[in-house]
Every structure is written in structure tokens, then in C-alpha cells.
Short mmCIF file of C-alpha atoms in Angstrom, two decimals:
data_model
loop_
_atom_site.label_atom_id
_atom_site.label_comp_id
_atom_site.label_asym_id
_atom_site.label_seq_id
_atom_site.Cartn_x
_atom_site.Cartn_y
_atom_site.Cartn_z
CA UNK A 1 -10.95 42.00 -107.21
CA UNK A 2 -12.97 41.53 -104.05
CA UNK A 3 -13.48 45.30 -103.79
CA UNK A 4 -14.63 45.46 -107.41
CA UNK A 5 -17.06 42.60 -106.80
CA UNK A 6 -18.49 44.37 -103.76
CA UNK A 7 -18.91 47.58 -105.73
CA UNK A 8 -20.61 45.74 -108.58
CA UNK A 9 -22.91 44.02 -106.08
CA UNK A 10 -23.85 47.38 -104.60
CA UNK A 11 -24.59 48.72 -108.07
CA UNK A 12 -26.71 45.69 -108.87
CA UNK A 13 -28.58 46.13 -105.62
CA UNK A 14 -29.44 49.74 -106.37
CA UNK A 15 -29.88 49.33 -110.15
CA UNK A 16 -33.68 48.68 -109.96
CA UNK A 17 -34.05 52.19 -108.54
CA UNK A 18 -32.91 53.99 -111.67
CA UNK A 19 -34.71 51.42 -113.85
CA UNK A 20 -37.97 52.10 -112.09
CA UNK A 21 -37.41 55.85 -112.33
CA UNK A 22 -36.85 55.52 -116.09
CA UNK A 23 -39.71 53.09 -116.76
CA UNK A 24 -42.40 54.34 -114.39
CA UNK A 25 -43.38 57.38 -116.52
CA UNK A 26 -43.57 55.22 -119.66
CA UNK A 27 -45.37 52.38 -117.88
CA UNK A 28 -47.78 54.84 -116.28
CA UNK A 29 -48.61 56.40 -119.63
CA UNK A 30 -49.14 52.99 -121.21
CA UNK A 31 -51.27 51.85 -118.27
CA UNK A 32 -53.44 54.95 -118.49
CA UNK A 33 -53.88 54.38 -122.22
CA UNK A 34 -54.75 50.73 -121.67
CA UNK A 35 -57.24 51.64 -118.97
CA UNK A 36 -58.95 54.13 -121.22
CA UNK A 37 -58.84 51.64 -124.09
CA UNK A 38 -60.30 48.93 -121.80
CA UNK A 39 -63.24 51.12 -120.78
CA UNK A 40 -64.07 51.65 -124.43
CA UNK A 41 -63.49 48.08 -125.65
CA UNK A 42 -65.16 46.26 -122.73
CA UNK A 43 -68.49 47.52 -123.97
CA UNK A 44 -67.92 45.39 -127.08
CA UNK A 45 -66.91 41.82 -126.09
CA UNK A 46 -65.87 41.08 -129.66
CA UNK A 47 -62.94 43.46 -129.29
CA UNK A 48 -61.46 41.90 -126.15
CA UNK A 49 -58.63 40.42 -128.18
CA UNK A 50 -57.53 43.96 -129.11
CA UNK A 51 -57.11 44.74 -125.40
CA UNK A 52 -54.89 41.70 -124.91
CA UNK A 53 -52.77 42.64 -127.90
CA UNK A 54 -52.38 46.21 -126.61
CA UNK A 55 -51.37 44.97 -123.14
CA UNK A 56 -48.84 42.59 -124.65
CA UNK A 57 -47.46 45.42 -126.76
CA UNK A 58 -47.10 47.67 -123.69
CA UNK A 59 -45.26 44.93 -121.83
CA UNK A 60 -43.00 44.37 -124.83
CA UNK A 61 -42.24 48.09 -125.07
CA UNK A 62 -41.28 48.21 -121.38
CA UNK A 63 -39.11 45.12 -121.79
CA UNK A 64 -37.33 46.56 -124.83
CA UNK A 65 -36.78 49.86 -123.03
CA UNK A 66 -35.39 48.00 -120.03
CA UNK A 67 -32.92 46.13 -122.23
CA UNK A 68 -31.91 49.32 -124.05
CA UNK A 69 -31.35 51.16 -120.78
CA UNK A 70 -29.33 48.26 -119.42
CA UNK A 71 -27.08 48.24 -122.48
CA UNK A 72 -26.74 52.00 -122.96
CA UNK A 73 -26.55 53.11 -119.30
CA UNK A 74 -26.07 50.25 -116.86
CA UNK A 75 -23.19 48.60 -118.73
CA UNK A 76 -21.13 51.86 -118.96
CA UNK A 77 -21.88 52.56 -115.29
CA UNK A 78 -20.63 49.13 -114.27
CA UNK A 79 -17.49 49.58 -116.36
CA UNK A 80 -16.90 53.08 -114.98
CA UNK A 81 -17.39 51.84 -111.43
CA UNK A 82 -14.90 49.02 -111.99
CA UNK A 83 -12.30 51.37 -113.49
CA UNK A 84 -12.74 53.83 -110.60
CA UNK A 85 -12.05 51.02 -108.12
CA UNK A 86 -8.90 50.07 -110.04
CA UNK A 87 -7.89 53.72 -110.12
CA UNK A 88 -8.40 53.97 -106.36
CA UNK A 89 -6.15 50.92 -105.96
CA UNK A 90 -3.37 52.76 -107.79
CA UNK A 91 -3.73 51.53 -111.37
CA UNK A 92 -3.31 54.65 -113.51
CA UNK A 93 -3.43 52.78 -116.82
CA UNK A 94 -7.18 52.23 -116.84
CA UNK A 95 -9.47 53.54 -119.59
CA UNK A 96 -13.15 53.09 -120.31
CA UNK A 97 -14.19 51.61 -123.64
CA UNK A 98 -17.45 53.55 -124.03
CA UNK A 99 -15.46 56.77 -124.62
CA UNK A 100 -15.84 56.06 -128.35
CA UNK A 101 -19.58 56.67 -128.20
CA UNK A 102 -20.85 59.90 -129.73
CA UNK A 103 -23.25 60.89 -126.98
CA UNK A 104 -23.22 62.26 -123.44
CA UNK A 105 -22.11 58.91 -122.01
CA UNK A 106 -19.20 58.84 -124.45
CA UNK A 107 -18.25 62.39 -123.52
CA UNK A 108 -18.21 61.35 -119.84
CA UNK A 109 -15.90 58.47 -120.75
CA UNK A 110 -13.53 60.75 -122.67
CA UNK A 111 -13.36 63.13 -119.73
CA UNK A 112 -12.59 60.20 -117.42
CA UNK A 113 -9.79 58.93 -119.69
CA UNK A 114 -8.30 62.45 -119.93
CA UNK A 115 -8.40 62.78 -116.15
CA UNK A 116 -6.60 59.44 -115.71
CA UNK A 117 -3.99 60.50 -118.29
CA UNK A 118 -3.37 63.75 -116.40
CA UNK A 119 -3.09 61.86 -113.10
CA UNK A 120 -0.61 59.44 -114.65
CA UNK A 121 1.49 62.27 -116.08
CA UNK A 122 1.42 64.11 -112.75
CA UNK A 123 2.43 61.02 -110.78
CA UNK A 124 5.31 60.30 -113.16
CA UNK A 125 6.52 63.89 -112.77
CA UNK A 126 6.24 63.70 -108.98
CA UNK A 127 8.15 60.42 -108.93
CA UNK A 128 10.85 61.91 -111.17
CA UNK A 129 11.20 64.94 -108.91
CA UNK A 130 11.27 62.69 -105.85
CA UNK A 131 14.09 60.61 -107.33
CA UNK A 132 15.97 63.79 -108.21
CA UNK A 133 15.54 65.19 -104.70
CA UNK A 134 16.58 61.91 -103.08
CA UNK A 135 19.69 61.77 -105.24
CA UNK A 136 20.46 65.38 -104.40
CA UNK A 137 19.88 64.74 -100.68
CA UNK A 138 22.26 61.78 -100.72
CA UNK A 139 24.81 63.86 -102.59
CA UNK A 140 24.52 66.71 -100.11
CA UNK A 141 24.74 64.32 -97.19
CA UNK A 142 27.97 62.89 -98.61
CA UNK A 143 29.34 66.37 -99.16
CA UNK A 144 28.34 67.32 -95.62
CA UNK A 145 30.22 64.39 -94.16
CA UNK A 146 33.24 65.21 -96.34
CA UNK A 147 33.10 68.89 -95.36
CA UNK A 148 32.86 68.04 -91.67
CA UNK A 149 35.84 65.69 -91.92
CA UNK A 150 37.93 68.26 -93.78
CA UNK A 151 37.01 70.96 -91.29
CA UNK A 152 38.21 68.81 -88.40
CA UNK A 153 41.42 67.95 -90.24
CA UNK A 154 42.14 71.60 -91.08
CA UNK A 155 41.37 73.01 -87.62
CA UNK A 156 44.36 71.52 -85.82
CA UNK A 157 47.04 72.64 -88.30
CA UNK A 158 45.34 76.03 -88.50
CA UNK A 159 45.53 76.41 -84.72
CA UNK A 160 49.26 75.68 -84.94
CA UNK A 161 49.69 78.27 -87.70
CA UNK A 162 47.79 80.84 -85.63
CA UNK A 163 50.07 80.18 -82.67
CA UNK A 164 53.23 80.55 -84.77
CA UNK A 165 51.98 83.81 -86.33
CA UNK A 166 51.19 85.19 -82.88
CA UNK A 167 54.71 84.29 -81.61
CA UNK A 168 56.30 85.93 -84.66
CA UNK A 169 54.24 89.04 -84.04
CA UNK A 170 55.41 89.26 -80.43
CA UNK A 171 59.05 88.84 -81.42
CA UNK A 172 59.02 91.59 -84.04
CA UNK A 173 60.31 95.04 -83.08
CA UNK A 174 57.65 97.62 -82.33
CA UNK A 175 58.58 99.69 -85.41
CA UNK A 176 58.91 96.72 -87.79
CA UNK A 177 56.86 97.08 -91.03
CA UNK A 178 56.25 93.35 -90.91
CA UNK A 179 53.78 93.87 -88.05
CA UNK A 180 51.11 94.89 -90.58
CA UNK A 181 51.71 91.69 -92.51
CA UNK A 182 51.36 89.67 -89.29
CA UNK A 183 48.08 91.44 -88.47
CA UNK A 184 46.77 90.65 -91.94
CA UNK A 185 47.81 87.00 -91.56
CA UNK A 186 46.04 86.81 -88.17
CA UNK A 187 42.91 88.31 -89.72
CA UNK A 188 42.92 85.72 -92.50
CA UNK A 189 43.44 82.91 -89.99
CA UNK A 190 40.42 84.13 -87.98
CA UNK A 191 38.42 84.29 -91.21
CA UNK A 192 39.27 80.66 -92.00
CA UNK A 193 38.42 79.63 -88.43
CA UNK A 194 35.02 81.32 -88.71
CA UNK A 195 34.43 79.61 -92.03
CA UNK A 196 35.28 76.21 -90.56
CA UNK A 197 32.97 76.80 -87.58
CA UNK A 198 30.09 77.77 -89.86
CA UNK A 199 30.83 74.84 -92.15
CA UNK A 200 30.71 72.38 -89.26
CA UNK A 201 27.48 73.88 -88.01
CA UNK A 202 25.97 73.70 -91.48
CA UNK A 203 27.12 70.13 -92.13
CA UNK A 204 26.07 68.82 -88.71
CA UNK A 205 23.38 71.12 -87.34
CA UNK A 206 22.27 70.73 -83.74
CA UNK A 207 18.57 69.87 -83.40
CA UNK A 208 16.63 72.67 -81.72
CA UNK A 209 15.89 72.43 -78.01
CA UNK A 210 12.30 73.66 -78.04
CA UNK A 211 11.18 75.65 -75.00
CA UNK A 212 8.03 77.58 -74.20
CA UNK A 213 9.83 80.92 -73.81
CA UNK A 214 9.37 84.65 -74.26
CA UNK A 215 10.26 85.56 -77.85
CA UNK A 216 10.39 89.25 -76.90
CA UNK A 217 13.18 88.48 -74.45
CA UNK A 218 15.04 86.36 -77.00
CA UNK A 219 14.90 89.14 -79.58
CA UNK A 220 15.92 91.77 -77.01
CA UNK A 221 19.06 89.79 -76.16
CA UNK A 222 19.93 89.63 -79.86
CA UNK A 223 19.45 93.39 -80.20
CA UNK A 224 21.68 93.99 -77.17
CA UNK A 225 24.46 91.88 -78.72
CA UNK A 226 24.13 93.66 -82.05
CA UNK A 227 24.35 97.10 -80.42
CA UNK A 228 27.86 96.24 -79.28
CA UNK A 229 28.90 96.05 -82.94
CA UNK A 230 27.82 99.57 -83.79
CA UNK A 231 31.17 101.05 -82.71
CA UNK A 232 29.74 104.56 -82.32
CA UNK A 233 28.37 104.51 -85.85
CA UNK A 234 25.40 106.84 -86.52
CA UNK A 235 22.95 103.92 -86.79
CA UNK A 236 19.75 103.70 -84.78
CA UNK A 237 18.85 100.18 -83.66
CA UNK A 238 15.19 100.13 -82.57
CA UNK A 239 13.29 97.28 -80.96
CA UNK A 240 9.49 97.03 -80.79
CA UNK A 241 8.28 94.05 -78.72
CA UNK A 242 4.74 92.69 -78.74
CA UNK A 243 3.27 93.05 -75.22
CA UNK A 244 0.37 90.73 -76.10
CA UNK A 245 2.58 87.96 -77.47
CA UNK A 246 2.05 84.64 -75.65
CA UNK A 247 4.93 82.29 -74.96
CA UNK A 248 6.39 80.86 -78.15
CA UNK A 249 7.82 77.35 -78.40
CA UNK A 250 11.32 77.88 -79.80
CA UNK A 251 15.02 77.37 -79.14
CA UNK A 252 16.13 80.72 -77.64
CA UNK A 253 19.82 80.17 -78.43
CA UNK A 254 19.22 79.26 -82.07
CA UNK A 255 16.65 82.00 -82.61
CA UNK A 256 19.04 84.51 -81.06
CA UNK A 257 21.72 83.29 -83.47
CA UNK A 258 19.37 83.90 -86.41
CA UNK A 259 18.46 87.42 -85.28
CA UNK A 260 22.05 88.42 -84.52
CA UNK A 261 23.08 87.27 -87.99
CA UNK A 262 20.29 89.30 -89.61
CA UNK A 263 21.09 92.35 -87.50
CA UNK A 264 24.81 92.26 -88.28
CA UNK A 265 24.01 91.95 -91.99
CA UNK A 266 21.68 94.93 -91.68
CA UNK A 267 24.32 97.03 -89.92
CA UNK A 268 26.95 96.15 -92.50
CA UNK A 269 24.54 97.11 -95.31
CA UNK A 270 24.32 100.71 -94.04
CA UNK A 271 26.95 103.22 -95.05
CA UNK A 272 26.86 106.28 -92.87
CA UNK A 273 23.69 107.10 -90.94
CA UNK A 274 20.75 104.72 -91.01
CA UNK A 275 18.19 102.75 -89.06
CA UNK A 276 17.65 99.11 -88.20
CA UNK A 277 14.38 98.01 -86.65
CA UNK A 278 13.20 94.76 -85.09
CA UNK A 279 9.42 94.39 -84.74
CA UNK A 280 7.72 91.48 -82.97
CA UNK A 281 4.06 90.66 -83.60
CA UNK A 282 1.73 87.69 -83.88
CA UNK A 283 -1.03 86.69 -86.27
CA UNK A 284 -3.47 83.98 -85.18
CA UNK A 285 -1.22 81.01 -84.33
CA UNK A 286 2.01 82.44 -85.75
CA UNK A 287 4.74 84.64 -84.34
CA UNK A 288 6.19 87.19 -86.75
CA UNK A 289 9.62 88.84 -86.50
CA UNK A 290 10.58 91.60 -88.93
CA UNK A 291 14.13 92.89 -89.30
CA UNK A 292 14.29 95.96 -91.56
CA UNK A 293 17.15 98.28 -92.45
CA UNK A 294 17.74 101.40 -94.54
CA UNK A 295 20.88 100.05 -96.20
CA UNK A 296 21.86 99.79 -99.83
CA UNK A 297 19.52 96.87 -100.46
CA UNK A 298 20.06 93.68 -102.45
CA UNK A 299 20.15 93.70 -106.22
CA UNK A 300 17.34 91.80 -107.98
CA UNK A 301 19.84 89.38 -109.57
CA UNK A 302 21.31 88.47 -106.17
CA UNK A 303 18.02 88.27 -104.22
CA UNK A 304 17.18 84.67 -105.28
CA UNK A 305 20.70 83.52 -104.33
CA UNK A 306 21.12 84.90 -100.82
CA UNK A 307 20.09 81.66 -99.07
CA UNK A 308 22.47 79.51 -101.09
CA UNK A 309 25.44 78.11 -99.14
CA UNK A 310 28.69 80.06 -99.66
CA UNK A 311 27.01 82.85 -101.62
CA UNK A 312 28.15 86.21 -100.30
CA UNK A 313 28.69 89.76 -101.53
CA UNK A 314 30.91 90.64 -98.57
CA UNK A 315 34.65 90.24 -98.79
CA UNK A 316 34.98 88.74 -95.31
CA UNK A 317 31.71 86.78 -95.29
CA UNK A 318 31.48 83.00 -95.25
CA UNK A 319 28.21 82.84 -97.16
CA UNK A 320 26.69 80.41 -94.65
CA UNK A 321 24.93 82.76 -92.26
CA UNK A 322 21.64 83.07 -94.13
CA UNK A 323 21.67 79.38 -95.06
CA UNK A 324 21.99 78.48 -91.39
CA UNK A 325 19.28 81.00 -90.50
CA UNK A 326 16.84 79.49 -92.98
CA UNK A 327 17.59 75.96 -91.77
CA UNK A 328 16.95 76.97 -88.15
CA UNK A 329 13.67 78.71 -88.97
CA UNK A 330 12.49 75.73 -91.02
CA UNK A 331 13.44 73.39 -88.16
CA UNK A 332 11.03 75.45 -86.07
CA UNK A 333 8.29 74.74 -88.60
CA UNK A 334 8.43 78.27 -90.02
CA UNK A 335 9.69 80.16 -93.03
CA UNK A 336 11.85 83.18 -93.76
CA UNK A 337 11.11 85.71 -96.50
CA UNK A 338 12.98 88.73 -97.80
CA UNK A 339 12.05 91.85 -99.72
CA UNK A 340 14.55 94.46 -100.83
CA UNK A 341 14.67 97.67 -102.83
CA UNK A 342 17.94 99.08 -104.13
CA UNK A 343 19.13 102.12 -102.12
CA UNK A 344 16.08 101.92 -99.83
CA UNK A 345 16.73 98.89 -97.68
CA UNK A 346 15.93 95.27 -96.94
CA UNK A 347 13.36 93.53 -94.75
CA UNK A 348 13.50 89.95 -93.52
CA UNK A 349 10.28 88.41 -92.19
CA UNK A 350 10.30 85.30 -90.01
CA UNK A 351 7.08 83.39 -89.38
CA UNK A 352 6.82 80.28 -87.21
CA UNK A 353 4.06 78.69 -85.12
CA UNK A 354 3.46 79.67 -81.52
CA UNK A 355 3.01 76.00 -80.65
CA UNK A 356 5.42 73.51 -82.16
CA UNK A 357 3.40 70.30 -81.68
CA UNK A 358 5.75 68.26 -83.85
CA UNK A 359 8.55 68.51 -81.30
CA UNK A 360 9.10 66.04 -78.49
CA UNK A 361 10.75 66.62 -75.18
CA UNK A 362 9.64 70.25 -75.13
CA UNK A 363 10.06 72.01 -71.78
CA UNK A 364 9.03 75.33 -70.41
CA UNK A 365 11.72 77.91 -69.85
CA UNK A 366 11.11 77.81 -66.09
CA UNK A 367 11.94 74.08 -66.07
CA UNK A 368 15.37 74.52 -67.62
CA UNK A 369 18.18 74.46 -65.09
CA UNK A 370 20.80 77.04 -65.91
#
């Protein structure tokens, strides 16, 4: 109420300005007419009373105009100003009463009421979405805690099973057909162990340790690790660093994990000969990493799902690799995008800021003790 009173006081203080602007042309015209009329009538003293009547009429006209302007313009302005102050204070149920008028002022009022209605609808939708997201976040947090607990509980018995399977495999004769079954069991145990590791990492991610480091070097290490998985396959793995790239504030270990995951996916997507390329560049204040392959591509129906947890098109995949990759990139303040064409290949693009000012405790790579 105090703010509304101050605003009204300001309007009252400045209201004579628009009144004078509206009345001065009329008053000037009337004054000029009276002056001309006075010059004519002063020559005849018997007509002086006509001059007084004309002056009184001019003053009355100005007074009536002032009252009309106050009612038709000042009153709506005061009401509009008051409703704007209430709107600024957060009251989205305000409406001006002069919107019923059939003139320009009424049209202004109708536009104001429509704007407030749209703001109210938008805020209600935002609040609904916020409640939905908060409920979903709480649900996911609960599931994460449950998943982490289950993973810990499963790991120990699984380690015992793996040990027993390995002992059985050693005790079997060299020519026993059961050896293939043991190998398959060991492979499935490793698959479950990998799934549990990814699940734990997804449920309880480690916050990034931001360093001012060389992104070219980080990407080169990832490429070197991926080359070891080629197994003499006819796949070319090319790396194009950016010589002009400044140091980038990032977690080298996590970013290497992201790139290795993308590279292994790219290699697995190629059947026969093909090419995988990693290109580093920068645009203004952002570092850009592109990982492209000439594999079979991703179908349009699967493309929107690839970042969902546990979604995979690979028989031995956990479906958490790309979800973890996106989480890591977003923790760096960046984003990851993908484009794909069937039978032509896929390209992942990572963009994140060169300087991560939101992080605390950031060190330079030279300050980290190995």
C-alpha cells in the first residue's frame, strides 16, 4: 500500500504537466479571441459587460475541460498505475474497470486485462510443471538410493559366484564341452558387474574436479585408449586437435570417460571398414568436440531415446553410457547433441564453456600433484 501511495503521489505531482499541455492550446485560443474582442469592445464602453461575460465563459470552458480530462484520462491512469503496482507485487488477479469503455482508453484497459490473464495462465502452468519436476526429482532420488543399495547388496554375492565359476572352469578337463558354458557364465557375470558399476556411478555421480587443462591432450588420451579396442579391424580413427585452443576448465578424467564411451559406440556401430573422427575446435567462449563415424546410424524412432537410462540397442550394453555422458557434460555447464542418418553415420557434438566460473576450488593442471 505504501508503494501504491508513493506512485499515486508521483502521478499527482506530474499531473499538472499533461493538464497544461491539454489546456494551453484551448486557453491560448480563447485568450487570443478575448484579446481581439477586447480591442473591439473597449472602443464602446457600453459593451464592457460583454467582455466580462466572454472572459467568464472562457474560464468556465477551461474548468469544464479540466474536469472532463480528469475524469476521462487521469482517473483511468491512476487506476492503471495502482493495478501495475499490485501486479509488480505479485498479484495476478488484478483487472482495470475502465476496460468496458468503448474508446482508446477502454481498448488499453482490455489489452492490460488480457496481458494479466496470460501472465496468470503462464505462471500457473510454470508452477504445475515445477511441482511435476520436483515430484519426479524426489522419485528419481529415491530410486537412485534404492538402486545404489541393491547394487552394493548384489556385488558381494556376485563376486562369490564369479569365484566359484572360475574354480569350476579350472577343474574341468581341457576337452570338456562344459568349458564353453563356463565361459558364457563368466561373460554374463562380467556383464552384470559392468551394469552394477554403471548403475552406482549413475545413482551417485562424483562431482567434477575442474582443472584448467589442455582439452586436446584429454581427447588424445581417449583416442589412444579407443585405438586399443580396434583389434586389427579396418577402421581409421582420426584425431584433429585445435592448436589455437586455450586451456579449458574441465575434469580430464570425466571428459576422457565421455569421449571413450562415444568412441567405443562409434567403433561398434561400424561393420567392416569405416572411419571415426574426433575434431576439437572452439567458438568464442565455448570448446567444441565432435565425434563422427561412418556406421549404420541411429533410426529416427530411437534417436530421441538414446540418452534415456537403460535404453540400448546393443545386446551387451548397459544403456547407461550415454546417460552418464550427458550428465557429465551438463555438470560442466555444457550440452551434448546428436545427429544421425541411417547407413551414413552419426555425429555427437559436445559444447561447454572454456571458463567454468560456477565451479569452486578450481585448480590449474600444473598445481595437481600426481
